[in-house]
């Protein structure tokens, strides 16, 4: 009882002390110090003073913040110095600052526009991690989120006449699905097409080169086609005309055709040779799809009946691969190369269907065989039954 | 034909065999139906031997070729699908028939003196049949069998002192690999058939020598009524009925193989993660489920070890059953209660496992 009066003030003091300690832990300087412990620069032996210079005089050892316009040049002091950077990694690149100066961000920053991105916006100021570290904001799966911090902010983008829908559009794309759902880190994200440090929207005449980084065959076919010259003459943005730029979908056979919603119908009708080519390609896709569907159904029925149809499955896989090849060959915008590949695909689909038909015929043969065997067995059982009944009675 | 018979009779005791067959009888009473289970098991075993030999012509016992060779049998070899399917179905029906036969012997008390050795050889044959099932399950080298064998062989590691060595012996190494497959194949087609031949000959000779056991209740009733237990001639009465049962079994096998061909599944991939729904053959399901229900520790002992020890004791009790029967009403009632409880336990555990493991 004598000590009870000490409990309440004791608790209050403890809470206040804890709050003080926690509040101190939340200060920007402490946050920066904590984050810097994991920083790749800390492990390389750099300190606060390496970037901030000497502490502010009379400020108790704290450092002055770096102006946004001075951040990139400050980073470049080391990162553009090949001799210095080689001491950490022999093959490290040193052109980031040069690239940055060519970017929209770098050019705006050079004009004194501080709202655009600089090094620390993407890499963090403290706690910078290597790109290969999955926690890094510039690791492939995190790039879109990092860019979206600014590019999905309509208020921030409107002064620059940039749409804030771009990150959302990309997240619906076939590329986002590959990267984020399937974990394919080779799938393109923002910096794959726009560049990292030299981030700039590709121009109309360079879009095909950007896509060609991965879609090599499509680009080769396109460049060799008549369409390439026509698009150049018209000032059309090549790949983007049909595929769009950020919300790129899985290609569909229905895009080919002369009636809405086919993409070709935007510019073509059946009065020209190109219209006839489009119709021929459309028919080719329809033929192959019908054959693939029929073969797949036959094989599925066979499998459900317990038949092994490995050969049919292999042939159907070949037909599916031929279908993908045909979609690539569409970029030739010509009938002849398409027809040749179509024949291969149709032959594979026919082979798969034949395998399915053989399996089902074999199944029927087995069932007929079973019916005959059952009749023979039943006949034998009936004979046995009669014979047993005719035996002398058991004593 | 007559000359051949005369020639053989001069060299072999054909007359004695003929006379024995002609005079052999089988008791006929309300439980006689259970006498056909042994013959049924034997029928399925013969089917196993014949189809097994046919499969041997194409099967290749290595991890690289086993799956493909079974696939070849099922897709390319004429009637290969039928042979493989009959082999798989017949194996399951044989073990089912063997279990029913064993329990019928327990409930009809046919293991009593002087049939202790018949019982012993029969129980050992059941264990061998389970061994056939366990080793044969891995031979197609598919995903499910691979992981089920990994789990099954791992059970032995709980045995104190010799556990790890036993697992290495079973697997031919630390892991289930091609060495395990080759080892299981050798056991499946050479070791177990050799032991089976010896035990089966012993079992059949003893059944013929001692005749069919008559249940004590039937004997007592006949004694009370002052008459002999009815009997039927082995040939042709019993033999024709046996043949009838075998023909029905053959029709069942043909129907199952044609309408529900045994699946092959996916090829085993030792580097893949274990597939969902991994489980052994149905006759091991009750053990599998009981192990899953075991707590990790019981009275400070490893739960799995306790389960394995309990199974071992159960198997030992089964082997020694004729010697545990003290020929008193109390001990026989106790055996019937224990057998019923064991049967119920196995049925309930199997049912739970088939329903998804009670999860």
XYZ file of C-alpha atoms in Angstrom:
754
model
C 0.000 0.000 0.000
C 2.861 2.309 0.861
C 4.323 1.780 -2.613
C 1.045 2.013 -4.526
C 1.204 5.765 -4.922
C 4.471 5.292 -6.865
C 2.887 3.086 -9.559
C 0.881 5.696 -11.510
C 3.668 8.316 -11.782
C 6.103 5.485 -12.627
C 3.945 4.313 -15.536
C 3.524 7.900 -16.796
C 7.299 8.471 -16.735
C 7.929 5.176 -18.515
C 5.390 6.020 -21.248
C 6.871 9.493 -21.702
C 10.396 8.093 -21.895
C 9.336 5.465 -24.423
C 7.512 8.076 -26.494
C 10.605 10.278 -26.451
C 12.819 7.423 -27.566
C 10.352 6.361 -30.288
C 9.864 9.935 -31.476
C 13.620 10.365 -31.728
C 13.787 7.130 -33.786
C 11.323 8.646 -36.265
C 13.425 11.762 -36.990
C 14.653 12.057 -40.625
C 18.301 11.982 -39.553
C 17.807 8.782 -37.579
C 15.813 7.231 -40.418
C 18.599 8.082 -42.853
C 21.228 6.644 -40.506
C 19.225 3.435 -40.065
C 18.597 3.070 -43.801
C 22.258 3.720 -44.621
C 23.309 0.613 -42.671
C 21.972 -1.583 -45.509
C 23.193 0.782 -48.219
C 25.529 -0.583 -50.887
C 27.696 2.549 -50.316
C 28.068 1.782 -46.619
C 29.363 -1.674 -47.469
C 31.808 0.003 -49.891
C 33.199 2.066 -47.009
C 31.529 5.401 -47.803
C 30.140 7.607 -45.036
C 27.612 10.447 -44.679
C 30.370 12.946 -45.349
C 31.167 11.298 -48.696
C 27.957 12.822 -50.118
C 27.021 15.585 -47.662
C 30.504 16.963 -47.054
C 31.413 18.227 -43.601
C 28.668 18.576 -40.949
C 26.960 21.938 -40.573
C 28.945 24.114 -38.172
C 27.231 24.466 -34.799
C 24.472 21.989 -35.738
C 25.554 19.207 -33.393
C 27.161 17.088 -36.137
C 24.130 17.070 -38.477
C 24.523 17.358 -42.236
C 22.987 19.795 -44.674
C 20.526 18.302 -47.194
C 21.600 18.256 -50.838
C 19.606 20.385 -53.289
C 17.636 18.326 -55.805
C 19.381 19.938 -58.784
C 22.742 19.004 -57.228
C 21.961 15.326 -56.550
C 22.717 13.894 -60.018
C 26.007 15.818 -60.436
C 26.975 14.737 -56.911
C 26.323 11.036 -57.683
C 28.204 11.471 -60.973
C 31.344 12.495 -59.098
C 31.917 8.810 -58.469
C 29.557 7.043 -60.870
C 30.969 8.793 -63.948
C 34.554 8.184 -62.834
C 35.598 4.948 -64.566
C 38.910 4.684 -62.741
C 37.257 5.038 -59.325
C 34.289 2.757 -60.072
C 36.578 -0.004 -61.369
C 38.000 -0.357 -57.874
C 34.575 -1.745 -56.796
C 33.446 -3.612 -59.908
C 35.594 -4.008 -63.032
C 32.666 -3.999 -65.472
C 30.441 -1.398 -63.851
C 28.895 1.169 -66.234
C 29.770 4.843 -65.804
C 27.447 6.461 -68.347
C 24.424 6.916 -66.089
C 24.885 10.684 -65.675
C 25.525 11.168 -69.384
C 22.360 9.177 -70.085
C 20.436 11.144 -67.465
C 21.380 14.421 -69.124
C 19.744 13.207 -72.361
C 16.554 12.159 -70.585
C 13.396 14.216 -70.187
C 14.047 14.173 -66.436
C 17.649 15.339 -66.829
C 16.836 18.057 -69.353
C 14.055 19.474 -67.190
C 16.248 19.299 -64.094
C 18.999 21.155 -65.931
C 16.464 23.942 -66.517
C 15.927 24.108 -62.764
C 12.639 22.143 -62.731
C 12.967 20.355 -59.399
C 9.706 18.350 -59.653
C 11.172 15.841 -62.095
C 12.957 12.664 -61.042
C 16.559 12.504 -60.023
C 18.734 9.607 -58.777
C 17.338 9.476 -55.222
C 13.693 9.361 -56.407
C 14.190 5.971 -57.997
C 17.093 4.520 -55.972
C 16.247 6.118 -52.583
C 18.570 8.596 -50.928
C 19.773 6.260 -48.194
C 19.484 2.475 -48.169
C 20.421 2.159 -51.846
C 20.426 -1.485 -52.910
C 21.897 -3.146 -56.002
C 19.416 -3.698 -58.866
C 19.762 -7.464 -58.468
C 18.423 -7.204 -54.890
C 14.687 -7.967 -55.075
C 14.039 -5.307 -52.388
C 15.490 -2.590 -54.582
C 12.908 -0.152 -56.019
C 14.625 -0.585 -59.398
C 14.587 -4.407 -59.406
C 12.486 -5.410 -62.469
C 9.298 -6.399 -60.586
C 9.383 -3.073 -58.642
C 10.162 -0.652 -61.481
C 6.540 0.061 -62.419
C 5.631 0.850 -58.780
C 8.633 3.181 -58.549
C 7.753 5.046 -61.765
C 4.060 5.094 -60.758
C 4.910 7.109 -57.616
C 5.043 10.137 -59.916
C 3.573 8.948 -63.230
C 0.268 7.764 -61.720
C -0.178 11.091 -59.903
C -2.481 13.143 -62.147
C -1.808 16.414 -60.297
C 1.905 15.942 -60.662
C 1.747 14.937 -64.335
C -0.704 17.553 -65.624
C 1.815 20.467 -65.743
C 3.950 18.304 -68.054
C 1.024 17.149 -70.264
C 1.724 13.512 -69.438
C -1.125 11.033 -68.924
C -1.332 9.549 -65.420
C -3.007 6.407 -66.802
C 0.186 4.904 -68.190
C 1.178 2.752 -65.161
C -2.378 1.437 -64.920
C -2.430 0.688 -68.673
C 0.851 -1.214 -68.430
C -0.379 -3.236 -65.453
C -3.146 -4.666 -67.699
C -0.675 -5.639 -70.430
C 0.678 -8.997 -71.502
C 4.095 -7.763 -70.348
C 2.874 -7.051 -66.794
C 1.275 -10.495 -66.695
C 4.557 -12.119 -67.703
C 6.643 -10.133 -65.225
C 4.361 -9.925 -62.207
C 2.224 -13.078 -62.456
C 4.614 -15.522 -64.071
C 7.741 -13.994 -62.513
C 9.505 -13.741 -65.889
C 12.092 -11.049 -65.151
C 13.026 -10.877 -68.839
C 9.577 -9.384 -69.581
C 9.702 -5.652 -70.303
C 8.813 -3.043 -67.737
C 9.034 0.795 -68.023
C 12.815 1.102 -68.308
C 13.128 -1.719 -70.877
C 11.480 0.465 -73.529
C 12.169 3.972 -72.221
C 15.662 3.459 -70.876
C 16.611 3.749 -67.218
C 18.738 6.822 -66.764
C 18.099 8.197 -70.247
C 14.329 7.794 -69.870
C 12.654 9.254 -72.953
C 9.557 8.221 -74.887
C 10.650 6.466 -78.103
C 9.935 8.484 -81.232
C 7.531 7.410 -83.947
C 10.314 6.077 -86.156
C 12.144 4.274 -83.364
C 9.240 2.317 -81.823
C 9.948 -0.717 -84.002
C 13.569 -0.717 -82.824
C 12.423 -0.692 -79.200
C 10.056 -3.632 -79.708
C 12.712 -5.402 -81.801
C 14.896 -5.751 -78.704
C 12.780 -8.820 -77.919
C 10.472 -9.361 -80.935
C 13.318 -9.826 -83.387
C 11.561 -11.922 -86.031
C 8.414 -9.777 -86.060
C 10.573 -6.671 -86.528
C 12.620 -8.292 -89.314
C 9.470 -9.330 -91.179
C 7.932 -5.912 -90.667
C 11.006 -4.047 -91.898
C 11.153 -6.252 -95.017
C 7.455 -5.702 -95.765
C 5.782 -3.016 -97.874
C 3.964 -1.881 -94.764
C 7.183 -0.488 -93.291
C 7.617 2.030 -96.104
C 3.936 2.935 -96.064
C 3.916 3.560 -92.305
C 7.101 5.622 -92.561
C 5.605 7.708 -95.341
C 2.436 8.225 -93.296
C 4.351 8.984 -90.086
C 2.617 6.098 -88.303
C 4.188 4.721 -85.125
C 4.779 1.251 -86.582
C 4.058 -1.490 -83.965
C 1.855 0.873 -81.940
C -0.688 1.202 -84.742
C -2.006 -2.309 -84.100
C -0.602 -3.204 -80.683
C -0.870 0.111 -78.801
C 2.018 0.997 -76.477
C 1.405 0.366 -72.782
C -1.750 -1.782 -72.570
C -0.451 -4.369 -75.021
C -2.788 -7.376 -75.236
C -2.215 -10.994 -76.172
C -2.452 -11.102 -79.975
C -5.794 -12.379 -81.253
C -6.699 -13.966 -84.582
C -9.811 -11.766 -84.561
C -7.587 -8.732 -85.179
C -7.221 -9.950 -88.773
C -10.196 -9.246 -91.019
C -12.089 -6.579 -92.868
C -15.034 -6.192 -90.539
C -15.259 -4.514 -87.183
C -13.704 -5.209 -84.613
C -10.776 -6.485 -86.748
C -7.867 -4.033 -86.601
C -7.168 -4.255 -90.345
C -10.669 -2.933 -91.057
C -9.584 0.473 -89.728
C -7.659 1.099 -92.958
C -8.524 -1.753 -95.390
C -11.542 -2.996 -97.331
C -12.010 -5.824 -99.835
C -11.565 -3.655 -102.917
C -7.777 -3.963 -102.976
C -5.196 -6.746 -103.217
C -4.218 -6.160 -99.607
C -7.847 -6.748 -98.645
C -7.742 -10.125 -100.394
C -4.506 -10.999 -98.591
C -6.106 -10.100 -95.271
C -9.106 -12.317 -96.039
C -6.823 -15.205 -97.048
C -4.834 -14.874 -93.799
C -8.083 -14.652 -91.819
C -9.357 -17.856 -93.495
C -6.019 -19.535 -92.744
C -6.312 -18.741 -89.027
C -9.937 -19.894 -88.981
C -9.065 -23.179 -90.703
C -6.200 -23.933 -88.337
C -8.194 -22.952 -85.229
C -11.105 -25.178 -86.254
C -8.766 -28.107 -86.845
C -6.914 -27.513 -83.559
C -10.204 -27.329 -81.639
C -11.541 -30.507 -83.248
C -8.283 -32.388 -82.618
C -8.113 -31.184 -79.001
C -11.695 -32.362 -78.410
C -10.940 -35.796 -79.900
C -7.808 -36.168 -77.792
C -9.661 -35.056 -74.660
C -12.420 -37.607 -75.281
C -9.788 -40.303 -75.754
C -7.991 -39.293 -72.558
C -11.227 -39.259 -70.576
C -11.840 -42.803 -71.795
C -8.438 -43.775 -70.375
C -6.544 -43.947 -73.665
C -2.939 -42.777 -73.943
C -2.572 -40.301 -76.821
C 1.019 -39.099 -76.446
C 1.586 -38.932 -80.221
C -1.590 -36.947 -80.706
C -0.599 -34.555 -77.920
C 2.810 -34.040 -79.529
C 1.177 -33.334 -82.910
C -1.271 -30.898 -81.306
C 1.629 -29.113 -79.596
C 3.275 -28.812 -83.029
C 0.026 -27.353 -84.430
C -0.135 -24.855 -81.544
C 3.480 -23.849 -82.193
C 2.662 -23.415 -85.892
C -0.227 -21.143 -84.852
C 2.182 -18.958 -82.884
C 4.567 -18.908 -85.887
C 1.679 -17.808 -88.101
C 1.000 -14.885 -85.799
C 4.632 -13.880 -86.244
C 4.368 -14.326 -90.018
C 1.417 -11.916 -90.099
C 4.111 -9.226 -89.909
C 5.181 -10.111 -93.481
C 1.739 -8.880 -94.593
C 2.016 -11.411 -97.449
C 0.154 -14.590 -98.298
C 2.960 -16.836 -99.572
C 5.093 -17.263 -96.426
C 1.929 -17.497 -94.347
C 0.488 -20.287 -96.532
C 3.626 -22.361 -96.249
C 3.568 -22.292 -92.437
C -0.200 -22.791 -92.468
C 0.226 -26.088 -94.344
C 2.608 -27.331 -91.615
C 0.162 -26.320 -88.874
C -2.823 -27.911 -90.620
C -0.841 -31.122 -91.216
C 0.052 -31.286 -87.497
C -3.549 -30.633 -86.445
C -4.730 -33.342 -88.868
C -2.137 -35.721 -87.426
C -3.411 -34.979 -83.907
C -7.016 -35.551 -85.014
C -6.045 -38.835 -86.675
C -4.337 -39.955 -83.451
C -7.521 -39.094 -81.523
C -9.700 -40.958 -84.050
C -7.409 -43.991 -83.888
C -7.583 -43.938 -80.096
C -11.372 -43.791 -80.148
C -11.524 -46.535 -82.794
C -9.204 -48.633 -80.623
C -11.510 -47.953 -77.684
C -14.500 -49.175 -79.693
C -12.510 -52.262 -80.707
C -11.710 -52.943 -77.059
C -15.333 -52.540 -76.047
C -16.541 -54.813 -78.845
C -13.863 -57.301 -77.818
C -15.047 -57.072 -74.240
C -18.663 -57.595 -75.327
C -17.697 -60.737 -77.281
C -15.535 -61.985 -74.384
C -18.383 -61.304 -71.952
C -20.814 -63.269 -74.128
C -18.377 -66.192 -74.296
C -17.806 -66.035 -70.533
C -21.546 -65.806 -69.847
C -22.146 -68.794 -72.109
C -19.455 -70.715 -70.266
C -20.919 -69.705 -66.894
C -24.405 -70.798 -67.982
C -23.012 -74.165 -69.079
C -21.185 -74.529 -65.776
C -24.317 -73.592 -63.870
C -26.393 -76.213 -65.692
C -23.637 -78.794 -65.175
C -23.462 -78.023 -61.425
C -27.246 -78.283 -61.103
C -27.170 -81.699 -62.785
C -24.544 -83.083 -60.432
C -25.610 -85.748 -57.948
C -27.030 -84.228 -54.712
C -24.630 -83.586 -51.823
C -24.916 -86.048 -48.945
C -3.523 -91.550 -75.045
C -4.067 -94.757 -73.117
C -0.516 -95.826 -73.955
C 0.869 -92.532 -72.652
C -1.146 -92.906 -69.438
C 0.090 -96.467 -68.996
C 3.667 -95.293 -69.635
C 3.315 -92.540 -67.035
C 1.587 -94.858 -64.507
C 4.564 -97.192 -64.600
C 6.782 -94.284 -63.556
C 4.547 -92.012 -61.426
C 1.975 -92.729 -58.659
C -0.897 -91.648 -60.940
C -3.293 -94.258 -59.564
C -2.772 -93.019 -55.991
C -3.315 -89.381 -57.073
C -6.447 -90.338 -59.022
C -7.786 -92.283 -56.057
C -7.031 -89.385 -53.654
C -8.833 -86.917 -55.921
C -11.799 -89.251 -56.399
C -12.177 -89.725 -52.637
C -11.404 -86.151 -51.587
C -14.411 -84.311 -50.171
C -15.091 -80.774 -49.009
C -17.393 -80.037 -46.041
C -20.716 -78.479 -47.025
C -22.413 -76.156 -44.542
C -23.701 -72.572 -44.211
C -20.153 -71.125 -44.243
C -18.859 -73.161 -47.212
C -18.847 -70.078 -49.451
C -15.728 -68.799 -47.658
C -13.796 -71.889 -48.816
C -13.704 -70.411 -52.333
C -11.704 -67.333 -51.291
C -8.378 -69.184 -51.145
C -8.884 -70.561 -54.653
C -9.895 -67.101 -55.851
C -6.669 -65.622 -54.435
C -4.712 -68.381 -56.158
C -6.491 -67.622 -59.447
C -5.505 -63.948 -59.262
C -1.940 -64.986 -58.398
C -1.742 -67.192 -61.516
C -3.030 -64.251 -63.586
C -0.276 -62.141 -62.003
C 2.406 -64.646 -62.947
C 1.225 -64.945 -66.559
C 0.728 -61.195 -67.163
C 3.928 -60.397 -65.230
C 5.959 -62.652 -67.525
C 4.397 -60.963 -70.579
C 5.248 -57.500 -69.182
C 8.821 -58.640 -68.543
C 9.296 -59.073 -72.288
C 9.163 -55.278 -72.771
C 9.733 -53.649 -69.368
C 13.128 -52.011 -68.744
C 14.078 -51.549 -65.087
C 16.009 -48.262 -65.111
C 14.953 -44.767 -64.126
C 15.642 -43.534 -67.647
C 13.642 -46.197 -69.459
C 11.025 -47.627 -67.063
C 8.282 -45.056 -67.694
C 8.836 -45.010 -71.447
C 8.843 -48.803 -71.637
C 5.492 -48.994 -69.792
C 4.148 -46.298 -72.114
C 5.429 -48.361 -75.048
C 3.667 -51.435 -73.670
C 0.410 -49.491 -73.367
C 0.485 -47.768 -76.751
C 2.530 -49.896 -79.153
C 2.546 -53.520 -78.033
C -0.557 -55.387 -79.317
C -2.855 -55.925 -76.305
C -0.108 -54.487 -74.088
C -2.659 -52.101 -72.543
C -4.817 -55.108 -71.642
C -1.941 -57.095 -70.143
C -0.710 -54.156 -68.035
C -4.212 -53.230 -66.930
C -5.064 -56.821 -65.996
C -1.751 -57.080 -64.069
C -2.559 -53.936 -62.073
C -6.223 -54.789 -61.431
C -5.480 -58.420 -60.645
C -2.825 -57.355 -58.099
C -5.403 -55.289 -56.256
C -8.097 -57.957 -56.443
C -5.591 -60.596 -55.280
C -4.707 -58.595 -52.174
C -8.399 -57.900 -51.549
C -9.227 -61.611 -51.873
C -6.263 -62.514 -49.622
C -7.470 -60.138 -46.889
C -11.034 -61.523 -47.057
C -9.637 -65.077 -47.022
C -7.512 -64.310 -43.949
C -10.360 -62.708 -41.998
C -12.703 -65.581 -42.934
C -10.121 -68.032 -41.559
C -9.937 -65.990 -38.337
C -13.707 -65.766 -37.868
C -14.269 -69.449 -38.771
C -11.336 -70.379 -36.493
C -9.747 -72.452 -39.238
C -6.258 -71.719 -37.871
C -6.739 -74.228 -34.992
C -4.600 -77.284 -34.415
C -3.456 -79.080 -36.563
C -3.491 -76.199 -39.112
C -0.980 -73.873 -37.403
C 1.603 -74.266 -40.190
C -1.075 -73.705 -42.861
C -2.011 -70.458 -41.088
C 1.619 -69.416 -40.723
C 2.360 -69.980 -44.419
C -0.851 -68.138 -45.330
C -0.027 -65.064 -43.222
C 3.485 -64.980 -44.645
C 1.988 -65.219 -48.147
C -0.202 -62.189 -47.337
C 2.863 -60.230 -46.222
C 4.634 -61.290 -49.407
C 1.619 -60.141 -51.444
C 1.883 -56.722 -49.756
C 5.599 -56.753 -50.615
C 4.688 -57.485 -54.245
C 2.313 -54.531 -54.155
C 4.832 -52.161 -52.568
C 7.683 -53.046 -54.941
C 5.453 -53.241 -58.025
C 3.905 -49.810 -57.378
C 7.231 -48.069 -58.090
C 8.058 -49.977 -61.290
C 6.184 -47.703 -63.778
C 8.365 -44.876 -62.331
C 5.559 -42.329 -62.263
C 5.296 -39.245 -60.080
C 2.763 -40.587 -57.574
C 4.573 -43.902 -57.065
C 7.922 -42.150 -56.706
C 6.791 -39.909 -53.867
C 4.646 -42.620 -52.226
C 7.734 -44.871 -52.170
C 9.774 -42.052 -50.658
C 7.195 -41.706 -47.851
C 6.786 -45.488 -47.474
C 10.494 -46.271 -47.214
C 11.023 -43.309 -44.913
C 8.810 -45.000 -42.295
C 11.631 -47.448 -41.613
C 13.880 -44.581 -40.474
C 11.922 -44.353 -37.193
C 13.162 -47.788 -36.089
C 15.795 -47.218 -33.382
C 19.441 -48.091 -34.134
C 18.910 -49.836 -37.485
C 16.374 -47.364 -38.975
C 18.748 -45.368 -41.176
C 20.560 -48.488 -42.347
C 17.210 -50.116 -43.224
C 16.172 -47.095 -45.304
C 19.526 -47.178 -47.139
C 19.085 -50.921 -47.739
C 15.544 -50.469 -49.081
C 16.465 -47.531 -51.317
C 19.929 -48.602 -52.352
C 21.148 -45.198 -51.146
C 19.973 -42.186 -49.210
C 17.255 -41.202 -51.683
C 14.745 -42.955 -53.952
C 16.660 -43.178 -57.242
C 17.190 -45.484 -60.192
C 19.055 -47.762 -57.758
C 15.824 -48.152 -55.757
C 13.922 -49.010 -58.930
C 16.421 -51.697 -59.947
C 16.371 -53.082 -56.416
C 12.566 -53.151 -56.238
C 12.446 -54.804 -59.661
C 14.833 -57.547 -58.543
C 12.810 -58.160 -55.400
C 9.519 -58.074 -57.354
C 10.469 -60.570 -60.082
C 13.027 -62.833 -58.367
C 13.200 -62.719 -54.567
C 9.486 -62.570 -53.752
C 8.429 -65.131 -56.421
C 11.033 -67.588 -55.088
C 9.786 -67.245 -51.506
C 6.165 -67.327 -52.711
C 6.729 -70.595 -54.581
C 8.055 -72.300 -51.439
C 5.300 -70.915 -49.194
C 2.525 -71.543 -51.713
C 3.542 -75.168 -52.243
C 3.624 -75.655 -48.452
C 0.228 -73.966 -48.056
C -1.475 -75.951 -50.841
C 0.027 -79.301 -49.827
C -1.119 -78.731 -46.247
C -4.628 -77.715 -47.362
C -4.870 -80.940 -49.376
C -3.302 -83.072 -46.653
C -5.344 -81.698 -43.737
C -8.516 -80.920 -45.673
C -10.867 -77.995 -45.061
C -11.448 -76.966 -41.468
C -15.038 -77.199 -40.205
C -16.038 -74.307 -37.890
C -16.499 -75.410 -34.229
C -20.132 -74.219 -34.218
C -20.952 -76.441 -37.246
C -19.126 -79.407 -35.683
C -20.994 -78.917 -32.373
C -24.371 -78.651 -34.090
C -23.771 -81.829 -36.109
C -22.664 -83.603 -32.919
C -25.791 -82.437 -31.106
C -27.939 -83.746 -33.949
C -25.962 -87.005 -34.018
C -24.959 -86.806 -37.694
C -21.832 -86.207 -39.746
C -21.156 -82.835 -41.355
C -22.323 -82.945 -44.986
C -19.597 -83.148 -47.633
C -19.363 -82.768 -51.379
C -16.889 -84.527 -53.694
C -13.932 -82.305 -54.578
C -14.258 -83.429 -58.201
C -16.496 -82.482 -59.837
C -18.766 -80.674 -57.304
C -16.283 -78.309 -55.613
C -13.966 -78.002 -58.617
C -16.805 -76.887 -60.922
C -18.001 -74.318 -58.380
C -14.417 -73.082 -58.053
C -14.218 -72.807 -61.830
C -17.486 -70.856 -61.823
C -16.001 -68.346 -59.347
C -12.782 -68.037 -61.364
C -14.739 -67.381 -64.546
C -16.716 -64.623 -62.805
C -13.376 -63.177 -61.597
C -12.046 -63.313 -65.158
C -15.106 -61.441 -66.445
C -14.654 -58.841 -63.691
C -10.969 -58.404 -64.610
C -11.774 -58.030 -68.310
C -14.501 -55.474 -67.606
C -12.346 -53.398 -65.245
C -9.381 -53.463 -67.631
C -11.443 -52.426 -70.649
C -13.583 -49.757 -68.975
C -11.197 -48.484 -66.304
C -7.710 -48.998 -67.764
C -4.999 -48.493 -65.145
C -3.542 -44.982 -65.410
C 0.134 -44.339 -66.012
C 0.294 -40.742 -64.719
C 3.253 -38.422 -65.186
C 6.858 -39.536 -65.364
C 8.677 -39.286 -62.019
C 10.766 -36.156 -61.597
C 12.971 -36.387 -58.490
C 13.504 -32.613 -58.573
C 9.810 -31.722 -58.712
C 7.896 -30.887 -55.560
C 5.672 -33.658 -54.202
C 2.313 -33.702 -56.024
C -0.925 -33.010 -54.159
C -2.935 -36.058 -53.095
C 0.111 -38.259 -52.678
C -0.960 -41.599 -51.207
C -0.106 -45.269 -51.400
C -2.207 -48.138 -52.810
C -5.574 -48.634 -51.078
C -4.374 -51.564 -48.956
C -1.771 -49.352 -47.275
C -4.130 -46.392 -46.886
C -5.231 -47.332 -43.355
C -1.589 -47.376 -42.179
C -0.920 -44.084 -43.973
C -3.956 -42.444 -42.344
C -3.200 -43.845 -38.877
C 0.317 -42.403 -39.119
C -1.116 -39.013 -40.079
C -3.337 -39.022 -36.992
C -0.433 -39.902 -34.700
C 0.721 -37.035 -32.454
C 4.395 -36.160 -32.817
C 5.149 -37.494 -29.315
C 3.436 -40.044 -27.067
C 4.731 -40.276 -23.482
C 8.005 -38.747 -24.641
C 8.407 -41.258 -27.489
C 8.396 -40.422 -31.203
C 4.765 -40.821 -32.337
C 5.723 -42.418 -35.652
C 7.936 -44.908 -33.824
C 5.024 -45.850 -31.555
C 2.822 -46.392 -34.625
C 5.462 -48.509 -36.376
C 5.961 -50.530 -33.167
C 2.182 -51.033 -32.841
C 2.023 -52.235 -36.453
C 4.916 -54.607 -35.801
C 3.198 -55.991 -32.706
C -0.056 -56.377 -34.668
C 1.763 -58.314 -37.389
C 3.453 -60.507 -34.758
C 0.097 -61.198 -33.069
C -1.317 -62.184 -36.458
C 1.527 -64.627 -37.090
C 1.179 -66.139 -33.595
C -2.638 -66.239 -33.616
C -2.975 -70.094 -33.398
C -0.747 -70.038 -30.319
C -2.683 -67.179 -28.683
C -5.913 -69.211 -28.991
C -6.048 -71.114 -25.668
C -8.926 -73.284 -26.953
C -11.282 -71.657 -24.440
C -14.516 -69.786 -25.142
C -13.036 -66.650 -23.540
C -9.863 -66.563 -25.628
C -11.784 -67.261 -28.853
C -14.300 -64.517 -28.057
C -11.380 -62.173 -27.393
C -9.851 -63.038 -30.774
C -13.156 -62.408 -32.585
C -13.531 -59.044 -30.792
C -9.908 -58.062 -31.613
C -10.298 -59.117 -35.281
C -13.586 -57.189 -35.578
C -11.972 -54.111 -33.999
C -8.966 -54.388 -36.359
C -11.261 -54.770 -39.367
C -13.339 -51.755 -38.312
C -10.218 -49.683 -37.644
C -8.795 -50.520 -41.082
C -12.129 -49.795 -42.790
C -12.638 -46.454 -41.005
C -9.040 -45.287 -41.616
C -9.270 -46.267 -45.287
C -12.599 -44.463 -45.613
C -11.175 -41.283 -44.025
C -8.114 -41.426 -46.287
C -10.305 -41.867 -49.381
C -12.429 -38.902 -48.306
C -9.326 -36.676 -48.264
C -7.453 -37.508 -45.100
C -9.776 -35.827 -42.620
C -8.369 -32.415 -43.414
